[in-house]
PDB file of C-alpha atoms in Angstrom:
ATOM      1  CA  ASP A 921      93.720 108.865 111.063  1.00 32.00           C
ATOM      2  CA  CYS A 922      95.189 111.016 108.293  1.00 32.00           C
ATOM      3  CA  PRO A 923      98.568 112.800 108.370  1.00 37.00           C
ATOM      4  CA  ALA A 924      98.323 116.510 109.127  1.00 35.00           C
ATOM      5  CA  SER A 925     100.245 118.743 106.701  1.00 41.00           C
ATOM      6  CA  SER A 926      99.042 122.119 107.973  1.00 50.00           C
ATOM      7  CA  VAL A 927      97.349 123.887 110.905  1.00 53.00           C
ATOM      8  CA  ASP A 928      94.360 126.201 111.140  1.00 58.00           C
ATOM      9  CA  GLU A 929      94.207 129.691 112.658  1.00 65.00           C
ATOM     10  CA  ASN A 930      94.062 128.145 116.139  1.00 70.00           C
ATOM     11  CA  GLY A 931      97.155 126.044 115.599  1.00 66.00           C
ATOM     12  CA  GLN A 932      95.146 122.823 115.334  1.00 65.00           C
ATOM     13  CA  PRO A 933      96.205 120.135 112.802  1.00 58.00           C
ATOM     14  CA  VAL A 934      94.293 120.077 109.537  1.00 54.00           C
ATOM     15  CA  PRO A 935      94.173 116.607 107.950  1.00 59.00           C
ATOM     16  CA  SER A 936      95.342 115.941 104.426  1.00 58.00           C
ATOM     17  CA  TRP A 937      92.653 113.639 103.068  1.00 64.00           C
ATOM     18  CA  LEU A 938      94.256 110.801 101.141  1.00 66.00           C
ATOM     19  CA  ASP A 939      91.177 110.155  99.008  1.00 66.00           C
ATOM     20  CA  ASN A 940      87.670 111.441  98.441  1.00 62.00           C
ATOM     21  CA  LEU A 941      85.551 108.318  98.633  1.00 53.00           C
ATOM     22  CA  GLY A 942      87.237 106.084 101.195  1.00 66.00           C
ATOM     23  CA  GLN A 943      88.576 103.824  98.470  1.00 87.00           C
ATOM     24  CA  PHE A 944      92.211 103.829  99.687  1.00 91.00           C
ATOM     25  CA  THR A 945      93.370 101.594 102.544  1.00 91.00           C
ATOM     26  CA  PRO A 946      96.770 102.718 103.928  1.00 93.00           C
ATOM     27  CA  GLN A 947      99.197 100.080 105.209  1.00 95.00           C
ATOM     28  CA  ALA A 948     102.493 101.894 105.903  1.00 96.00           C
ATOM     29  CA  MET A 949     104.107 105.344 105.803  1.00 97.00           C
ATOM     30  CA  ASN A 950     107.737 106.467 105.551  1.00 97.00           C
ATOM     31  CA  ASN A 951     109.365 109.525 107.146  1.00 96.00           C
ATOM     32  CA  GLY A 952     108.695 111.565 103.997  1.00 96.00           C
ATOM     33  CA  GLY A 953     104.953 111.131 104.467  1.00 95.00           C
ATOM     34  CA  ASP A 954     104.563 108.757 101.496  1.00 96.00           C
ATOM     35  CA  VAL A 955     101.811 106.227 102.177  1.00 96.00           C
ATOM     36  CA  ALA A 956     101.554 102.730 100.673  1.00 96.00           C
ATOM     37  CA  GLY A 957      98.391 100.679 100.569  1.00 95.00           C
ATOM     38  CA  CYS A 958      95.712  99.536  98.167  1.00 92.00           C
ATOM     39  CA  ILE A 959      92.665 100.779  96.318  1.00 91.00           C
ATOM     40  CA  LEU A 960      89.670  98.611  97.100  1.00 87.00           C
ATOM     41  CA  ALA A 961      88.199  96.504  94.308  1.00 85.00           C
ATOM     42  CA  ALA A 962      84.918  98.432  94.370  1.00 84.00           C
ATOM     43  CA  TYR A 963      86.768 101.543  93.131  1.00 84.00           C
ATOM     44  CA  THR A 964      88.905 100.094  90.313  1.00 86.00           C
ATOM     45  CA  SER A 965      87.869  99.813  86.684  1.00 84.00           C
ATOM     46  CA  ASP A 966      88.524  96.070  86.536  1.00 85.00           C
ATOM     47  CA  GLY A 967      86.953  95.198  89.888  1.00 86.00           C
ATOM     48  CA  VAL A 968      90.093  93.896  91.633  1.00 87.00           C
ATOM     49  CA  ARG A 969      92.329  95.387  94.310  1.00 90.00           C
ATOM     50  CA  HIS A 970      95.264  97.563  93.148  1.00 92.00           C
ATOM     51  CA  ALA A 971      98.450  98.526  94.968  1.00 93.00           C
ATOM     52  CA  ALA A 972      98.700 102.308  95.374  1.00 94.00           C
ATOM     53  CA  VAL A 973     100.850 105.081  96.815  1.00 95.00           C
ATOM     54  CA  TRP A 974      99.793 108.480  98.152  1.00 94.00           C
ATOM     55  CA  THR A 975     102.279 111.361  98.122  1.00 94.00           C
ATOM     56  CA  GLU A 976     101.659 114.953  99.131  1.00 91.00           C
ATOM     57  CA  ALA A 977     102.978 116.180  95.783  1.00 91.00           C
ATOM     58  CA  ASP A 978     100.961 113.915  93.495  1.00 90.00           C
ATOM     59  CA  GLY A 979      98.100 112.549  95.578  1.00 91.00           C
ATOM     60  CA  LEU A 980      96.858 109.008  95.074  1.00 92.00           C
ATOM     61  CA  ASP A 981      98.779 107.017  92.448  1.00 94.00           C
ATOM     62  CA  ASP A 982      97.249 103.731  91.292  1.00 92.00           C
ATOM     63  CA  LEU A 983     100.099 101.292  90.576  1.00 91.00           C
ATOM     64  CA  GLY A 984      97.688  99.024  88.756  1.00 85.00           C
ATOM     65  CA  LEU A 985      97.939  95.284  88.621  1.00 78.00           C
ATOM     66  CA  ALA A 986     101.057  93.324  89.500  1.00 76.00           C
ATOM     67  CA  ASN A 987     101.742  90.945  86.641  1.00 71.00           C
ATOM     68  CA  GLY A 988      98.051  90.920  85.797  1.00 73.00           C
ATOM     69  CA  ALA A 989      96.833  90.026  89.293  1.00 79.00           C
ATOM     70  CA  GLU A 990      95.262  92.021  92.110  1.00 85.00           C
ATOM     71  CA  ALA A 991      97.846  93.534  94.418  1.00 90.00           C
ATOM     72  CA  ARG A 992      98.344  95.195  97.778  1.00 91.00           C
ATOM     73  CA  ALA A 993     101.276  97.215  99.108  1.00 95.00           C
ATOM     74  CA  VAL A 994     102.156  96.521 102.753  1.00 96.00           C
ATOM     75  CA  ASP A 995     105.289  98.575 103.503  1.00 98.00           C
ATOM     76  CA  ILE A 996     107.406 101.447 102.112  1.00 98.00           C
ATOM     77  CA  ASN A 997     110.941 102.557 102.974  1.00 98.00           C
ATOM     78  CA  GLU A 998     112.738 105.919 102.892  1.00 98.00           C
ATOM     79  CA  SER A 999     113.801 105.393  99.258  1.00 97.00           C
ATOM     80  CA  ARG A1000     110.183 104.744  98.226  1.00 98.00           C
ATOM     81  CA  GLN A1001     110.793 101.054  97.687  1.00 98.00           C
ATOM     82  CA  ILE A1002     107.590  99.158  98.340  1.00 98.00           C
ATOM     83  CA  CYS A1003     106.863  95.539  99.142  1.00 97.00           C
ATOM     84  CA  GLY A1004     103.607  93.700  98.831  1.00 95.00           C
ATOM     85  CA  ASP A1005     101.958  90.674  97.293  1.00 92.00           C
ATOM     86  CA  PHE A1006      99.608  89.712  94.507  1.00 87.00           C
ATOM     87  CA  SER A1007      97.623  86.476  94.234  1.00 81.00           C
ATOM     88  CA  GLY A1008     100.238  84.307  95.922  1.00 85.00           C
ATOM     89  CA  PHE A1009     103.378  86.146  94.737  1.00 91.00           C
ATOM     90  CA  ALA A1010     105.590  88.397  96.880  1.00 94.00           C
ATOM     91  CA  TRP A1011     107.001  91.505  95.168  1.00 94.00           C
ATOM     92  CA  ARG A1012     109.182  94.593  95.505  1.00 96.00           C
ATOM     93  CA  TYR A1013     108.572  97.833  93.587  1.00 96.00           C
ATOM     94  CA  ASN A1014     110.805 100.885  93.098  1.00 96.00           C
ATOM     95  CA  TYR A1015     108.391 103.810  93.130  1.00 96.00           C
ATOM     96  CA  PRO A1016     107.491 105.576  90.894  1.00 95.00           C
ATOM     97  CA  ASP A1017     108.815 103.718  87.847  1.00 92.00           C
ATOM     98  CA  GLY A1018     108.737 100.088  88.972  1.00 89.00           C
ATOM     99  CA  PRO A1019     108.531  97.440  87.727  1.00 89.00           C
ATOM    100  CA  PHE A1020     106.985  94.839  90.022  1.00 90.00           C
ATOM    101  CA  GLU A1021     109.787  92.411  90.919  1.00 94.00           C
ATOM    102  CA  ASP A1022     108.701  88.859  91.786  1.00 92.00           C
ATOM    103  CA  LEU A1023     110.750  87.766  94.816  1.00 94.00           C
ATOM    104  CA  GLY A1024     110.339  84.067  94.099  1.00 91.00           C
ATOM    105  CA  THR A1025     109.356  81.323  96.501  1.00 92.00           C
ATOM    106  CA  LEU A1026     110.855  78.801  98.906  1.00 93.00           C
ATOM    107  CA  PHE A1027     108.655  76.000  97.576  1.00 89.00           C
ATOM    108  CA  PRO A1028     108.053  74.751  94.002  1.00 80.00           C
ATOM    109  CA  ARG A1029     105.257  76.754  92.436  1.00 72.00           C
ATOM    110  CA  ALA A1030     104.338  73.792  90.260  1.00 58.00           C
ATOM    111  CA  LYS A1031     103.243  72.065  93.472  1.00 62.00           C
ATOM    112  CA  ARG A1032     101.289  75.109  94.695  1.00 61.00           C
ATOM    113  CA  SER A1033     102.870  77.754  96.876  1.00 71.00           C
ATOM    114  CA  ASN A1034     101.596  81.002  98.327  1.00 87.00           C
ATOM    115  CA  ASP A1035     103.987  83.872  99.082  1.00 92.00           C
ATOM    116  CA  PHE A1036     103.491  87.256 100.731  1.00 93.00           C
ATOM    117  CA  SER A1037     105.647  90.147 101.921  1.00 95.00           C
ATOM    118  CA  THR A1038     105.380  91.793 105.330  1.00 96.00           C
ATOM    119  CA  SER A1039     108.194  94.356 105.739  1.00 98.00           C
ATOM    120  CA  ILE A1040     110.975  96.186 103.857  1.00 98.00           C
ATOM    121  CA  ASN A1041     114.037  97.952 105.279  1.00 98.00           C
ATOM    122  CA  ASP A1042     115.868 100.991 103.923  1.00 98.00           C
ATOM    123  CA  PHE A1043     118.259  98.808 101.897  1.00 98.00           C
ATOM    124  CA  GLY A1044     115.395  97.127 100.074  1.00 98.00           C
ATOM    125  CA  ASP A1045     115.657  93.839 101.971  1.00 98.00           C
ATOM    126  CA  VAL A1046     112.231  92.231 102.302  1.00 98.00           C
ATOM    127  CA  ALA A1047     110.829  89.922 104.965  1.00 98.00           C
ATOM    128  CA  GLY A1048     107.936  87.683 104.087  1.00 97.00           C
ATOM    129  CA  ASN A1049     106.612  84.153 104.042  1.00 96.00           C
ATOM    130  CA  SER A1050     106.184  81.176 101.744  1.00 95.00           C
ATOM    131  CA  GLN A1051     103.440  78.593 102.197  1.00 93.00           C
ATOM    132  CA  ASP A1052     103.650  75.080 100.770  1.00 89.00           C
ATOM    133  CA  GLU A1053     100.076  74.197  99.841  1.00 79.00           C
ATOM    134  CA  SER A1054     100.887  70.895  98.124  1.00 78.00           C
ATOM    135  CA  LYS A1055     100.332  68.728 101.211  1.00 75.00           C
ATOM    136  CA  PRO A1056      96.673  68.296 102.190  1.00 70.00           C
ATOM    137  CA  PHE A1057      95.804  68.546 105.892  1.00 70.00           C
ATOM    138  CA  GLN A1058      99.280  69.854 106.719  1.00 77.00           C
ATOM    139  CA  THR A1059     100.243  73.508 107.132  1.00 86.00           C
ATOM    140  CA  ILE A1060     103.815  74.294 106.095  1.00 93.00           C
ATOM    141  CA  GLN A1061     105.052  77.880 106.060  1.00 95.00           C
ATOM    142  CA  HIS A1062     108.542  79.347 106.393  1.00 97.00           C
ATOM    143  CA  GLY A1063     109.594  82.952 106.831  1.00 97.00           C
ATOM    144  CA  PHE A1064     112.051  84.369 104.316  1.00 98.00           C
ATOM    145  CA  ARG A1065     114.397  87.295 103.832  1.00 98.00           C
ATOM    146  CA  ASP A1066     115.157  88.620 100.358  1.00 98.00           C
ATOM    147  CA  THR A1067     118.474  90.456  99.973  1.00 97.00           C
ATOM    148  CA  ALA A1068     119.366  91.740  96.503  1.00 93.00           C
ATOM    149  CA  GLY A1069     117.321  89.008  94.873  1.00 93.00           C
ATOM    150  CA  GLN A1070     118.660  86.198  97.059  1.00 95.00           C
ATOM    151  CA  LEU A1071     115.872  84.459  98.969  1.00 96.00           C
ATOM    152  CA  LEU A1072     116.869  83.002 102.346  1.00 98.00           C
ATOM    153  CA  ASP A1073     114.778  80.389 104.149  1.00 98.00           C
ATOM    154  CA  LEU A1074     114.682  81.443 107.819  1.00 98.00           C
ATOM    155  CA  GLY A1075     113.573  77.988 108.927  1.00 97.00           C
ATOM    156  CA  THR A1076     111.531  77.338 112.073  1.00 97.00           C
ATOM    157  CA  LEU A1077     112.016  76.615 115.767  1.00 97.00           C
ATOM    158  CA  GLY A1078     111.292  72.940 115.162  1.00 97.00           C
ATOM    159  CA  GLY A1079     107.700  73.009 113.949  1.00 95.00           C
ATOM    160  CA  ASN A1080     106.184  73.305 110.489  1.00 95.00           C
ATOM    161  CA  VAL A1081     105.412  77.029 110.572  1.00 95.00           C
ATOM    162  CA  SER A1082     107.263  80.297 110.979  1.00 96.00           C
ATOM    163  CA  ASN A1083     105.897  83.745 110.185  1.00 95.00           C
ATOM    164  CA  ALA A1084     108.316  86.634 109.525  1.00 97.00           C
ATOM    165  CA  GLU A1085     106.759  89.964 110.450  1.00 96.00           C
ATOM    166  CA  SER A1086     109.366  92.744 110.624  1.00 98.00           C
ATOM    167  CA  ILE A1087     112.903  93.502 109.404  1.00 98.00           C
ATOM    168  CA  ASN A1088     115.354  96.201 110.504  1.00 98.00           C
ATOM    169  CA  ASN A1089     118.256  97.842 108.666  1.00 98.00           C
ATOM    170  CA  TYR A1090     120.699  95.197 109.936  1.00 97.00           C
ATOM    171  CA  GLY A1091     118.621  92.525 108.222  1.00 98.00           C
ATOM    172  CA  ASP A1092     117.394  91.132 111.547  1.00 98.00           C
ATOM    173  CA  VAL A1093     113.950  89.584 111.232  1.00 98.00           C
ATOM    174  CA  VAL A1094     111.418  88.914 113.973  1.00 98.00           C
ATOM    175  CA  GLY A1095     108.273  86.846 113.876  1.00 96.00           C
ATOM    176  CA  VAL A1096     106.659  83.807 115.405  1.00 94.00           C
ATOM    177  CA  SER A1097     107.289  80.094 114.919  1.00 95.00           C
ATOM    178  CA  MET A1098     105.895  76.773 116.032  1.00 93.00           C
ATOM    179  CA  THR A1099     108.283  74.671 118.103  1.00 94.00           C
ATOM    180  CA  ALA A1100     108.718  70.900 118.070  1.00 95.00           C
ATOM    181  CA  ALA A1101     106.420  70.867 121.128  1.00 93.00           C
ATOM    182  CA  ASN A1102     103.725  72.609 119.044  1.00 90.00           C
ATOM    183  CA  GLU A1103     104.058  75.860 120.989  1.00 89.00           C
ATOM    184  CA  LEU A1104     104.097  79.292 119.372  1.00 90.00           C
ATOM    185  CA  HIS A1105     107.237  81.280 120.255  1.00 93.00           C
ATOM    186  CA  VAL A1106     108.610  84.651 119.186  1.00 94.00           C
ATOM    187  CA  PHE A1107     111.881  84.430 117.249  1.00 96.00           C
ATOM    188  CA  LEU A1108     114.716  86.720 116.213  1.00 97.00           C
ATOM    189  CA  TYR A1109     116.660  85.776 113.101  1.00 98.00           C
ATOM    190  CA  SER A1110     120.050  87.500 112.941  1.00 97.00           C
ATOM    191  CA  ASP A1111     123.198  86.761 110.960  1.00 97.00           C
ATOM    192  CA  ALA A1112     125.088  87.920 114.052  1.00 95.00           C
ATOM    193  CA  PHE A1113     123.773  84.886 115.961  1.00 94.00           C
ATOM    194  CA  GLY A1114     124.006  82.466 113.073  1.00 94.00           C
ATOM    195  CA  GLY A1115     120.289  82.085 112.509  1.00 96.00           C
ATOM    196  CA  MET A1116     117.057  81.873 114.475  1.00 97.00           C
ATOM    197  CA  THR A1117     116.917  82.490 118.233  1.00 96.00           C
ATOM    198  CA  ASP A1118     113.949  81.504 120.399  1.00 96.00           C
ATOM    199  CA  LEU A1119     113.257  84.685 122.383  1.00 94.00           C
ATOM    200  CA  GLU A1120     110.933  82.805 124.727  1.00 90.00           C
ATOM    201  CA  LEU A1121     114.008  80.970 126.022  1.00 90.00           C
ATOM    202  CA  ALA A1122     116.439  83.882 125.751  1.00 89.00           C
ATOM    203  CA  VAL A1123     114.469  86.428 127.780  1.00 84.00           C
ATOM    204  CA  THR A1124     115.288  86.773 131.491  1.00 76.00           C
ATOM    205  CA  ASN A1125     113.124  88.144 134.310  1.00 74.00           C
ATOM    206  CA  ASN A1126     109.894  87.632 132.375  1.00 74.00           C
ATOM    207  CA  THR A1127     106.942  87.993 134.756  1.00 70.00           C
ATOM    208  CA  GLY A1128     104.307  88.810 132.140  1.00 68.00           C
ATOM    209  CA  GLY A1129     103.617  85.350 130.749  1.00 72.00           C
ATOM    210  CA  PRO A1130     104.488  83.813 127.362  1.00 80.00           C
ATOM    211  CA  LEU A1131     105.554  86.295 124.685  1.00 86.00           C
ATOM    212  CA  CYS A1132     102.956  85.065 122.231  1.00 80.00           C
ATOM    213  CA  ALA A1133      99.335  84.021 122.558  1.00 67.00           C
ATOM    214  CA  PRO A1134      98.728  80.308 121.793  1.00 64.00           C
ATOM    215  CA  ASN A1135      96.177  81.204 119.117  1.00 62.00           C
ATOM    216  CA  GLY A1136      98.822  83.137 117.156  1.00 62.00           C
ATOM    217  CA  THR A1137      97.282  86.596 117.377  1.00 65.00           C
ATOM    218  CA  CYS A1138     100.534  88.245 118.503  1.00 76.00           C
ATOM    219  CA  HIS A1139     102.370  90.734 116.311  1.00 85.00           C
ATOM    220  CA  VAL A1140     106.040  91.625 116.773  1.00 94.00           C
ATOM    221  CA  LEU A1141     108.295  94.406 115.459  1.00 96.00           C
ATOM    222  CA  VAL A1142     112.047  95.098 115.574  1.00 98.00           C
ATOM    223  CA  ASN A1143     113.955  98.375 115.327  1.00 97.00           C
ATOM    224  CA  ASP A1144     117.572  99.230 114.489  1.00 97.00           C
ATOM    225  CA  TYR A1145     118.558  99.025 118.171  1.00 96.00           C
ATOM    226  CA  GLY A1146     117.579  95.359 118.187  1.00 96.00           C
ATOM    227  CA  GLU A1147     114.633  96.114 120.447  1.00 97.00           C
ATOM    228  CA  VAL A1148     111.582  93.906 119.927  1.00 96.00           C
ATOM    229  CA  CYS A1149     108.031  94.810 120.860  1.00 95.00           C
ATOM    230  CA  GLY A1150     104.917  92.684 120.908  1.00 91.00           C
ATOM    231  CA  THR A1151     102.015  91.447 123.012  1.00 83.00           C
ATOM    232  CA  THR A1152     102.160  88.677 125.622  1.00 76.00           C
ATOM    233  CA  ASP A1153      99.810  85.752 126.115  1.00 69.00           C
ATOM    234  CA  ALA A1154      98.151  87.829 128.858  1.00 72.00           C
ATOM    235  CA  GLY A1155      97.484  90.677 126.423  1.00 74.00           C
ATOM    236  CA  ARG A1156     100.192  92.942 127.827  1.00 80.00           C
ATOM    237  CA  ALA A1157     102.430  94.937 125.481  1.00 87.00           C
ATOM    238  CA  TYR A1158     106.177  94.592 125.982  1.00 90.00           C
ATOM    239  CA  ILE A1159     109.543  95.780 124.695  1.00 93.00           C
ATOM    240  CA  LEU A1160     112.565  93.483 124.822  1.00 93.00           C
ATOM    241  CA  VAL A1161     115.853  95.378 125.181  1.00 93.00           C
ATOM    242  CA  PRO A1162     119.017  93.461 124.229  1.00 93.00           C
ATOM    243  CA  ALA A1163     121.745  93.152 126.840  1.00 89.00           C
ATOM    244  CA  LEU A1164     124.294  94.505 124.348  1.00 91.00           C
ATOM    245  CA  PRO A1165     123.852  97.357 121.857  1.00 90.00           C
ATOM    246  CA  ARG A1166     122.898  96.117 118.375  1.00 93.00           C
ATOM    247  CA  SER A1167     126.031  97.703 116.905  1.00 91.00           C
ATOM    248  CA  SER A1168     128.198  95.351 119.021  1.00 92.00           C
ATOM    249  CA  TRP A1169     126.460  92.076 118.142  1.00 93.00           C
TER     250      TRP A1169
END
């Protein structure tokens, strides 16, 4: 679907086409209608994927390569700060002037690491993940939160893997993590609670089954009220509402 910027004589929305050839893949949009995504490799001069932004004023803007590598933009905030990744590096970009800012990694790059961003809040804090690829036959990945250039390891719920998926304007991060029992649980990381909370154990009156499918296909989001939404093991969508308002945590 494309955002509608006008209506026809019958009052029906008229789409604003973001491109002419289908070369742009949108990933996120802010309240100003700015859209972040990527231009597919088949439509770039060098044959690799480029991060891009579409604005109503200027149309499609190719941000080019990030430090010489193919790039994708995955989220954009109200100040037009963008997060994304390029060939194993997570980045932040202040649109329109940049530059691409490498967020770093939780694991030594000399021993092979892979990093990617997932979400950015209105203060420019970024949630993402670092993978340690130095150990064969063992998957190690930790979620992170970048705040003003300081990268924080969110840890796990006892297993080797956590995956940060969404961040709100309080810096709360939600995602999924393996437990010591090798189960996949939804987590909330909040400074207000001193770290990572297992929402599978914290939720009361849950009659819809586990909050996350065992195969890891669940996706979770958090808003500024501290509400978390996702999909249960049974395929049912849910919203978790905190017992106390987020402002009082």
